[in-house]
Amino acid sequence: MMMQFNTFSAIAMTLAVLGTAPALAQSAPPSPPPAITVTGEAQKSVAPDIAQIEAGVSNIAKTARAAAEANNVAMGKVLLELKNAGVDGKDAQTSRLSIQPQYASNRSGPSEINGYLASNLVTVRVRDVARVAGLVDTLVTAGANEIRGIGFRVADPSKLLDDVRAEAIADARRKAEVYARAAGVTLGAPLLITEDTQQGIAPMRKMVAMQSATPVAAGEETLGVNVTVSWAIKAP
């Protein structure tokens, strides 16, 4: 009876081990297919077709209320002149509104408040870049004493980027074929494609416009695409 029990136990243990073998084999991660991974690049420079101006009014008064009231009047004139110049209300948006205490320098003790600075900035979207210089002059004439900067960009870069994407893929294929020839293998179909889109917006330019016919140069904007592609290697 003892021998029979041991035989059955050995058989059971063997079956248990054999039963777990497929599970252990299935848990091992599959090996990735052989591939060549490269990055393709392409760029295109285009003239921007939209701009934005950040400008506003700042003033100092003895009290916060006086500073705010004077600022409201001045900014009202600026917004009215923008409207008279044909700027749609949806294209003018307040970007900053603040009232800050101003302190007198006092080396012998704590500084005291000697006034308040009220500031109101508005961002103006300009849908015709040829009008930027004229609108800067309009802002200054209306009383804007802060011109924080001007930025230019392409309003809808998607169609232009499609051409750049195709060029980036072609560049990736060219590089992959160079590596394939050097390694003595044949390039197959792409296994994975990832994209990094770069829209080089022209930087905001700080400026002080205190004269008519303000010179403004829109320049060009660079649209760039980087694609990383993994190409399969065909079996010999």
Backbone as numpy.savetxt, mean C-alpha at the origin, in Angstrom:
# Nx Ny Nz CAx CAy CAz Cx Cy Cz
-2.06 -76.33 27.90 -2.90 -75.12 27.90 -2.03 -73.88 27.90
-0.93 -73.91 28.62 -0.04 -72.75 28.68 0.56 -72.48 27.32
0.99 -73.54 26.57 1.57 -73.37 25.25 0.55 -72.81 24.28
-0.68 -73.27 24.35 -1.73 -72.78 23.45 -1.98 -71.29 23.70
-1.99 -70.88 24.93 -2.21 -69.46 25.26 -1.09 -68.59 24.70
0.16 -69.04 24.85 1.29 -68.26 24.35 1.26 -68.15 22.83
0.85 -69.22 22.14 0.79 -69.19 20.67 -0.25 -68.20 20.20
-1.41 -68.27 20.83 -2.46 -67.31 20.47 -2.03 -65.87 20.73
-1.33 -65.63 21.83 -0.85 -64.28 22.17 0.13 -63.78 21.14
1.04 -64.64 20.70 2.03 -64.24 19.70 1.36 -63.89 18.38
0.35 -64.70 17.99 -0.35 -64.43 16.74 -1.09 -63.11 16.83
-1.73 -62.84 17.97 -2.47 -61.58 18.16 -1.55 -60.39 18.09
-0.39 -60.48 18.71 0.57 -59.38 18.68 1.07 -59.14 17.26
1.30 -60.22 16.50 1.77 -60.08 15.12 0.73 -59.39 14.26
-0.54 -59.78 14.41 -1.61 -59.15 13.65 -1.76 -57.68 14.01
-1.58 -57.38 15.30 -1.69 -55.98 15.74 -0.61 -55.13 15.10
0.62 -55.65 15.05 1.72 -54.90 14.44 1.49 -54.72 12.95
1.04 -55.78 12.28 0.78 -55.69 10.85 -0.37 -54.76 10.56
-1.33 -54.71 11.46 -2.47 -53.83 11.25 -2.11 -52.37 11.37
-1.12 -52.04 12.17 -0.72 -50.63 12.34 0.28 -50.19 11.30
0.88 -51.10 10.57 1.90 -50.72 9.60 1.37 -49.80 8.52
0.21 -50.06 7.89 -0.29 -49.14 6.87 -0.57 -47.76 7.44
-1.08 -47.71 8.69 -1.37 -46.41 9.29 -0.10 -45.60 9.47
0.98 -46.27 9.90 2.25 -45.56 10.07 2.76 -45.05 8.73
2.59 -45.87 7.69 3.07 -45.46 6.37 2.27 -44.28 5.85
0.96 -44.25 6.13 0.11 -43.17 5.63 0.40 -41.85 6.33
0.88 -41.89 7.59 1.13 -40.65 8.33 2.37 -39.92 7.86
3.26 -40.57 7.12 4.47 -39.91 6.63 4.11 -38.91 5.54
4.62 -37.66 5.62 4.29 -36.65 4.60 4.86 -37.04 3.25
4.10 -36.80 2.17 4.61 -37.14 0.83 5.76 -36.23 0.43
6.66 -36.77 -0.34 7.79 -35.97 -0.82 7.31 -34.99 -1.90
7.75 -33.74 -1.85 7.33 -32.78 -2.87 7.91 -33.15 -4.22
7.17 -32.88 -5.28 7.68 -33.21 -6.62 8.88 -32.33 -6.96
9.78 -32.83 -7.78 10.93 -32.01 -8.19 10.47 -30.78 -8.96
11.05 -29.63 -8.62 10.59 -28.38 -9.23 11.72 -27.37 -9.27
11.53 -26.36 -10.11 12.42 -25.20 -10.17 11.59 -23.97 -9.80
12.02 -23.26 -8.77 11.28 -22.09 -8.28 12.07 -20.81 -8.57
11.43 -19.88 -9.25 12.07 -18.62 -9.61 11.08 -17.47 -9.36
11.62 -16.25 -9.38 10.80 -15.05 -9.25 10.89 -14.23 -10.53
9.73 -13.94 -11.11 9.68 -13.09 -12.30 9.29 -11.67 -11.93
9.84 -10.71 -12.64 9.61 -9.30 -12.33 9.23 -8.54 -13.59
8.36 -7.52 -13.40 8.00 -6.65 -14.52 7.50 -5.32 -13.95
7.76 -4.26 -14.69 7.35 -2.92 -14.27 6.85 -2.13 -15.47
6.01 -1.15 -15.18 5.52 -0.26 -16.22 5.31 1.12 -15.62
5.85 2.14 -16.26 5.70 3.52 -15.80 4.60 4.20 -16.60
3.68 4.82 -15.87 2.55 5.48 -16.51 2.33 6.85 -15.87
1.67 7.73 -16.61 1.35 9.05 -16.07 0.15 8.93 -15.13
0.21 9.51 -13.94 -0.92 9.45 -13.02 -2.11 10.24 -13.55
-3.31 9.81 -13.18 -4.51 10.50 -13.65 -5.38 11.03 -12.51
-4.86 10.96 -11.30 -5.59 11.52 -10.16 -4.57 12.03 -9.14
-4.95 13.05 -8.40 -4.05 13.65 -7.42 -4.81 13.97 -6.15
-4.08 14.21 -5.09 -4.70 14.69 -3.86 -3.82 15.75 -3.23
-4.48 16.76 -2.70 -3.80 17.88 -2.04 -4.24 17.90 -0.59
-3.29 17.98 0.32 -3.61 18.15 1.73 -3.26 19.57 2.14
-4.26 20.32 2.51 -4.06 21.74 2.84 -5.04 22.13 3.94
-4.79 23.29 4.53 -5.71 23.73 5.57 -5.30 25.05 6.18
-5.89 25.31 7.35 -5.71 26.59 8.03 -5.28 26.33 9.47
-4.29 27.08 9.93 -3.88 27.06 11.33 -3.83 28.49 11.85
-4.26 28.69 13.09 -4.20 30.02 13.69 -4.10 29.90 15.20
-3.57 30.94 15.82 -3.36 30.97 17.26 -4.22 32.08 17.87
-4.81 31.78 19.03 -5.58 32.78 19.77 -5.33 32.56 21.26
-5.77 33.51 22.07 -5.53 33.45 23.51 -6.30 32.31 24.17
-7.50 32.03 23.70 -8.30 30.96 24.27 -8.60 29.91 23.21
-8.93 28.71 23.69 -9.25 27.63 22.77 -10.50 27.97 21.96
-11.48 28.58 22.60 -12.72 28.93 21.90 -12.46 29.95 20.80
-11.65 30.97 21.12 -11.35 32.00 20.13 -10.58 31.39 18.95
-9.64 30.48 19.25 -8.87 29.84 18.18 -9.78 29.00 17.29
-10.71 28.26 17.92 -11.61 27.41 17.15 -12.55 28.23 16.29
-13.09 29.31 16.83 -14.03 30.15 16.07 -13.35 30.79 14.87
-12.15 31.33 15.09 -11.42 31.94 13.98 -11.05 30.90 12.92
-10.71 29.71 13.39 -10.35 28.64 12.46 -11.55 28.19 11.63
-12.70 28.11 12.28 -13.92 27.71 11.57 -14.27 28.69 10.46
-14.13 29.98 10.76 -14.44 31.01 9.75 -13.48 30.90 8.57
-12.18 30.77 8.90 -11.16 30.70 7.84 -11.34 29.46 6.98
-11.61 28.32 7.64 -11.76 27.09 6.87 -13.05 27.11 6.04
-14.07 27.78 6.54 -15.29 27.92 5.77 -15.05 28.64 4.45
-14.21 29.66 4.48 -13.87 30.38 3.25 -13.12 29.48 2.27
-12.22 28.68 2.82 -11.44 27.78 1.96 -12.36 26.77 1.26
-13.26 26.17 2.02 -14.17 25.18 1.45 -15.12 25.81 0.43
-15.54 27.05 0.70 -16.42 27.74 -0.24 -15.70 28.00 -1.56
-14.44 28.41 -1.50 -13.68 28.67 -2.72 -13.42 27.38 -3.50
-13.22 26.28 -2.78 -13.07 24.99 -3.47 -14.35 24.63 -4.21
-15.48 24.86 -3.58 -16.76 24.60 -4.23 -16.95 25.49 -5.45
-16.60 26.76 -5.31 -16.72 27.70 -6.44 -15.79 27.31 -7.58
-14.68 26.63 -7.23 -13.73 26.20 -8.26 -14.16 24.90 -8.93
-15.31 24.36 -8.52 -15.81 23.16 -9.16 -15.46 21.85 -8.49
-14.90 21.91 -7.27 -14.56 20.68 -6.55 -15.83 20.11 -5.93
-16.14 18.88 -6.25 -17.32 18.22 -5.70 -17.15 18.00 -4.20
-18.26 18.09 -3.47 -18.21 17.92 -2.02 -17.63 16.59 -1.58
-17.86 15.53 -2.36 -17.34 14.21 -2.01 -15.83 14.11 -2.18
-15.24 15.09 -2.86 -13.80 15.06 -3.10 -13.01 15.93 -2.11
-13.68 16.46 -1.11 -13.01 17.25 -0.07 -13.36 16.64 1.28
-12.36 16.14 1.98 -12.60 15.42 3.24 -11.65 15.93 4.32
-12.21 16.23 5.49 -11.37 16.66 6.61 -10.45 15.53 7.02
-9.16 15.80 7.09 -8.18 14.78 7.45 -7.57 15.00 8.83
-7.70 16.23 9.35 -7.17 16.49 10.69 -7.83 17.72 11.27
-8.22 17.62 12.55 -8.82 18.76 13.25 -8.29 18.72 14.68
-7.61 19.78 15.09 -7.00 19.76 16.42 -6.92 21.15 17.02
-6.91 21.18 18.35 -6.65 22.40 19.12 -5.62 22.03 20.18
-4.48 22.71 20.16 -3.39 22.36 21.05 -2.92 23.58 21.82
-2.67 23.44 23.14 -2.14 24.56 23.92 -0.72 24.90 23.51
-0.39 26.17 23.55 0.96 26.64 23.24 1.58 27.17 24.54
2.79 26.75 24.81 3.43 27.08 26.08 4.54 28.10 25.88
4.61 29.04 26.82 5.70 30.02 26.82 6.91 29.38 27.47
8.08 29.60 26.89 9.30 29.04 27.46 9.63 29.72 28.78
9.90 28.92 29.78 10.21 29.46 31.11 11.25 28.56 31.75
12.49 29.00 31.75 13.58 28.19 32.27 13.59 28.12 33.79
12.99 29.08 34.44 13.05 29.14 35.90 11.92 28.36 36.58
10.92 27.89 35.81 9.80 27.18 36.42 8.94 26.52 35.36
7.80 26.01 35.78 6.89 25.34 34.82 6.43 26.30 33.72
6.32 25.80 32.52 5.87 26.62 31.40 4.37 26.90 31.52
3.97 28.09 31.11 2.58 28.48 31.18 1.98 28.53 29.78
0.69 28.26 29.71 -0.02 28.32 28.44 -0.21 29.78 28.06
0.23 30.13 26.87 0.07 31.52 26.41 -0.81 31.63 25.17
-1.46 30.53 24.81 -2.37 30.57 23.67 -2.73 29.16 23.21
-3.55 29.10 22.15 -4.00 27.82 21.61 -3.88 27.84 20.09
-3.39 26.72 19.56 -3.24 26.57 18.11 -4.37 25.69 17.59
-5.20 26.24 16.73 -6.26 25.47 16.08 -5.83 25.15 14.65
-6.03 23.91 14.25 -5.63 23.48 12.91 -6.72 22.62 12.29
-7.00 22.88 11.04 -8.00 22.12 10.30 -7.43 21.83 8.91
-7.25 20.57 8.62 -6.69 20.16 7.33 -7.74 19.41 6.53
-7.72 19.60 5.23 -8.65 18.93 4.34 -7.85 18.28 3.21
-8.28 17.07 2.83 -7.67 16.38 1.69 -8.58 16.52 0.49
-8.04 17.10 -0.57 -8.83 17.38 -1.77 -8.40 16.40 -2.86
-9.36 15.64 -3.37 -9.09 14.72 -4.48 -9.30 15.47 -5.79
-8.29 15.45 -6.63 -8.33 16.16 -7.91 -8.36 15.13 -9.02
-9.46 15.08 -9.77 -9.63 14.06 -10.80 -9.05 14.48 -12.15
-8.52 15.66 -12.23 -7.84 16.14 -13.43 -6.52 16.75 -12.97
-5.41 16.02 -13.19 -4.13 16.46 -12.65 -3.69 17.81 -13.22
-4.23 18.19 -14.36 -3.88 19.49 -14.95 -4.39 20.65 -14.10
-5.33 20.37 -13.19 -5.92 21.43 -12.37 -5.21 21.61 -11.03
-4.22 20.77 -10.73 -3.60 20.80 -9.41 -2.99 22.16 -9.09
-2.20 22.70 -10.01 -1.53 23.98 -9.75 -2.56 25.08 -9.50
-3.61 25.13 -10.30 -4.63 26.15 -10.13 -5.36 26.02 -8.81
-5.62 24.79 -8.36 -6.30 24.60 -7.09 -5.41 24.95 -5.90
-4.11 24.72 -6.03 -3.19 25.15 -4.97 -3.26 26.67 -4.82
-3.26 27.38 -5.94 -3.36 28.84 -5.89 -4.70 29.27 -5.29
-5.77 28.54 -5.63 -7.08 28.86 -5.07 -7.08 28.69 -3.56
-6.47 27.63 -3.08 -6.40 27.38 -1.65 -5.66 28.49 -0.91
-4.52 28.87 -1.45 -3.71 29.91 -0.80 -4.45 31.24 -0.82
-5.05 31.57 -1.95 -5.80 32.84 -2.05 -6.97 32.86 -1.09
-7.58 31.70 -0.85 -8.73 31.64 0.04 -8.35 31.71 1.51
-7.06 31.60 1.81 -6.62 31.72 3.19 -5.92 30.51 3.76
-5.74 29.46 2.98 -5.01 28.28 3.47 -3.54 28.65 3.70
-3.09 28.50 4.92 -1.69 28.82 5.22 -0.86 27.56 5.50
-1.43 26.40 5.22 -0.69 25.14 5.31 -0.97 24.32 4.06
0.08 24.04 3.30 0.00 23.10 2.18 0.92 21.95 2.55
0.31 20.87 3.04 1.12 19.77 3.58 1.78 18.95 2.48
1.13 18.81 1.33 1.75 18.02 0.27 0.78 17.68 -0.84
1.34 17.13 -1.89 0.58 16.71 -3.06 1.02 15.30 -3.43
0.05 14.44 -3.72 0.36 13.08 -4.14 -0.34 12.75 -5.45
0.29 11.92 -6.25 -0.27 11.51 -7.54 -0.35 9.99 -7.60
-1.37 9.47 -8.30 -1.49 8.02 -8.47 -2.38 7.72 -9.67
-2.44 6.44 -10.01 -3.33 5.97 -11.07 -4.63 5.53 -10.42
-5.75 6.05 -10.90 -7.03 5.78 -10.26 -7.41 4.31 -10.36
-7.25 3.69 -11.52 -7.61 2.30 -11.72 -6.46 1.56 -12.39
-5.55 1.02 -11.59 -4.36 0.37 -12.18 -4.61 -1.08 -12.61
-5.80 -1.63 -12.37 -6.01 -3.06 -12.58 -5.76 -3.49 -14.03
-6.27 -2.74 -15.00 -6.08 -3.11 -16.40 -4.60 -3.02 -16.80
-3.94 -1.99 -16.32 -2.52 -1.84 -16.63 -1.71 -2.96 -15.98
-2.11 -3.36 -14.76 -1.38 -4.41 -14.07 -1.52 -5.76 -14.75
-2.62 -6.00 -15.47 -2.77 -7.27 -16.18 -1.65 -7.47 -17.20
-1.29 -6.40 -17.91 -0.17 -6.50 -18.86 1.14 -6.76 -18.12
1.32 -6.12 -16.99 2.54 -6.30 -16.21 2.61 -7.72 -15.66
1.48 -8.27 -15.27 1.45 -9.65 -14.77 1.92 -10.63 -15.85
1.41 -10.45 -17.07 1.81 -11.33 -18.17 3.31 -11.24 -18.42
3.86 -10.04 -18.33 5.29 -9.86 -18.53 6.09 -10.51 -17.40
5.56 -10.46 -16.17 6.25 -11.07 -15.03 6.28 -12.59 -15.16
5.17 -13.18 -15.63 5.14 -14.63 -15.85 6.13 -15.02 -16.94
6.19 -14.23 -18.01 7.14 -14.51 -19.09 8.57 -14.43 -18.57
8.85 -13.48 -17.69 10.19 -13.35 -17.12 10.51 -14.56 -16.24
9.52 -15.04 -15.48 9.74 -16.22 -14.64 10.02 -17.45 -15.49
9.26 -17.62 -16.58 9.50 -18.76 -17.46 10.89 -18.70 -18.09
11.30 -17.51 -18.52 12.63 -17.35 -19.13 13.71 -17.79 -18.15
13.61 -17.35 -16.90 14.61 -17.71 -15.90 14.59 -19.21 -15.62
13.39 -19.77 -15.51 13.28 -21.20 -15.21 13.87 -22.04 -16.34
13.66 -21.62 -17.58 14.21 -22.37 -18.72 15.74 -22.32 -18.74
16.30 -21.19 -18.32 17.76 -21.08 -18.22 18.29 -22.12 -17.23
17.64 -22.20 -16.05 18.08 -23.16 -15.04 17.86 -24.60 -15.52
16.75 -24.84 -16.21 16.47 -26.19 -16.69 17.52 -26.66 -17.68
17.88 -25.78 -18.63 18.91 -26.15 -19.61 20.24 -26.40 -18.93
20.57 -25.54 -17.96 21.84 -25.70 -17.26 21.88 -26.99 -16.45
20.74 -27.42 -15.93 20.68 -28.64 -15.12 20.43 -29.88 -15.96
20.15 -29.71 -17.26 19.91 -30.85 -18.12 18.57 -31.50 -17.92
17.58 -30.70 -17.54 16.23 -31.24 -17.35 15.25 -30.48 -18.23
14.00 -30.98 -18.27 12.96 -30.36 -19.09 11.91 -29.72 -18.19
11.53 -28.50 -18.52 10.57 -27.76 -17.71 9.15 -28.26 -17.99
8.38 -28.41 -16.91 6.99 -28.83 -17.03 6.03 -27.69 -16.76
4.84 -28.03 -16.30 3.80 -27.04 -16.03 4.06 -26.35 -14.68
3.54 -25.14 -14.50 3.69 -24.48 -13.20 2.88 -25.18 -12.12
3.47 -25.35 -10.95 2.80 -25.99 -9.82 2.19 -24.97 -8.87
2.82 -23.81 -8.75 2.36 -22.80 -7.80 2.77 -21.43 -8.30
1.84 -20.46 -8.22 2.12 -19.08 -8.61 1.66 -18.16 -7.49
2.56 -17.31 -6.97 2.20 -16.32 -5.96 2.63 -14.95 -6.47
1.85 -13.93 -6.12 2.07 -12.59 -6.65 2.31 -11.57 -5.55
3.18 -10.61 -5.84 3.40 -9.46 -4.98 3.28 -8.22 -5.86
2.18 -7.48 -5.69 1.93 -6.30 -6.53 2.46 -5.07 -5.83
3.13 -4.22 -6.58 3.69 -2.98 -6.04 3.23 -1.82 -6.89
2.50 -0.90 -6.22 2.08 0.32 -6.92 2.85 1.48 -6.31
3.81 1.98 -7.05 4.66 3.05 -6.55 3.98 4.41 -6.63
3.29 4.77 -5.55 2.60 6.06 -5.53 3.61 7.18 -5.38
3.46 8.19 -6.20 4.36 9.34 -6.09 4.23 9.94 -4.70
5.34 10.22 -4.02 5.27 10.69 -2.64 4.62 12.06 -2.52
4.03 12.29 -1.34 3.49 13.61 -1.06 4.65 14.60 -1.00
4.47 15.72 -1.65 5.53 16.72 -1.70 5.18 17.89 -0.80
6.05 18.15 0.19 5.83 19.32 1.02 6.16 20.57 0.23
5.34 21.59 0.38 5.57 22.79 -0.40 4.90 23.98 0.28
5.39 25.13 0.01 4.76 26.37 0.44 4.46 27.18 -0.80
3.18 27.37 -1.07 2.78 28.06 -2.31 2.29 29.45 -1.96
3.09 30.44 -2.18 2.73 31.81 -1.84 2.76 32.71 -3.07
2.72 32.11 -4.25 2.73 32.91 -5.46 1.80 32.26 -6.48
1.38 33.01 -7.45 0.48 32.47 -8.45 1.23 31.56 -9.41
0.47 30.78 -10.17 1.04 29.85 -11.15 2.05 28.93 -10.48
1.64 28.29 -9.38 2.52 27.38 -8.66 2.97 26.24 -9.57
4.27 26.02 -9.73 4.74 24.92 -10.59 4.52 23.57 -9.90
3.86 22.65 -10.59 3.61 21.31 -10.06 3.93 20.30 -11.15
4.75 19.32 -10.83 5.11 18.28 -11.80 4.56 16.94 -11.33
3.72 16.32 -12.16 3.09 15.05 -11.77 4.04 13.86 -11.90
4.97 13.93 -12.85 5.91 12.84 -13.04 5.22 11.57 -13.52
5.79 10.41 -13.17 5.23 9.12 -13.55 5.13 8.21 -12.33
4.24 7.26 -12.43 4.06 6.25 -11.39 4.48 4.91 -11.93
5.18 4.12 -11.11 5.65 2.81 -11.54 4.78 1.72 -10.94
4.21 0.90 -11.83 3.43 -0.25 -11.41 4.31 -1.48 -11.56
4.47 -2.23 -10.50 5.36 -3.39 -10.54 4.68 -4.65 -10.03
5.08 -5.79 -10.59 4.56 -7.09 -10.16 5.74 -8.06 -10.03
5.80 -8.75 -8.90 6.74 -9.84 -8.70 5.94 -11.13 -8.56
6.27 -12.15 -9.33 5.58 -13.44 -9.21 6.61 -14.53 -8.91
6.31 -15.35 -7.94 7.14 -16.50 -7.65 6.44 -17.74 -8.18
7.12 -18.46 -9.07 6.52 -19.60 -9.76 7.38 -20.84 -9.52
6.71 -21.94 -9.16 7.39 -23.23 -9.07 7.00 -24.05 -10.29
7.99 -24.39 -11.11 7.76 -25.15 -12.34 8.14 -26.61 -12.11
7.27 -27.50 -12.55 7.56 -28.94 -12.42 8.70 -29.33 -13.36
9.42 -30.35 -12.97 10.46 -30.92 -13.83 9.92 -32.22 -14.41
9.88 -32.32 -15.73 9.35 -33.53 -16.38 10.28 -34.71 -16.16
9.64 -35.86 -15.99 10.43 -37.09 -15.83 11.11 -37.42 -17.16
12.36 -37.88 -17.10 13.06 -38.22 -18.34 12.40 -39.41 -19.06
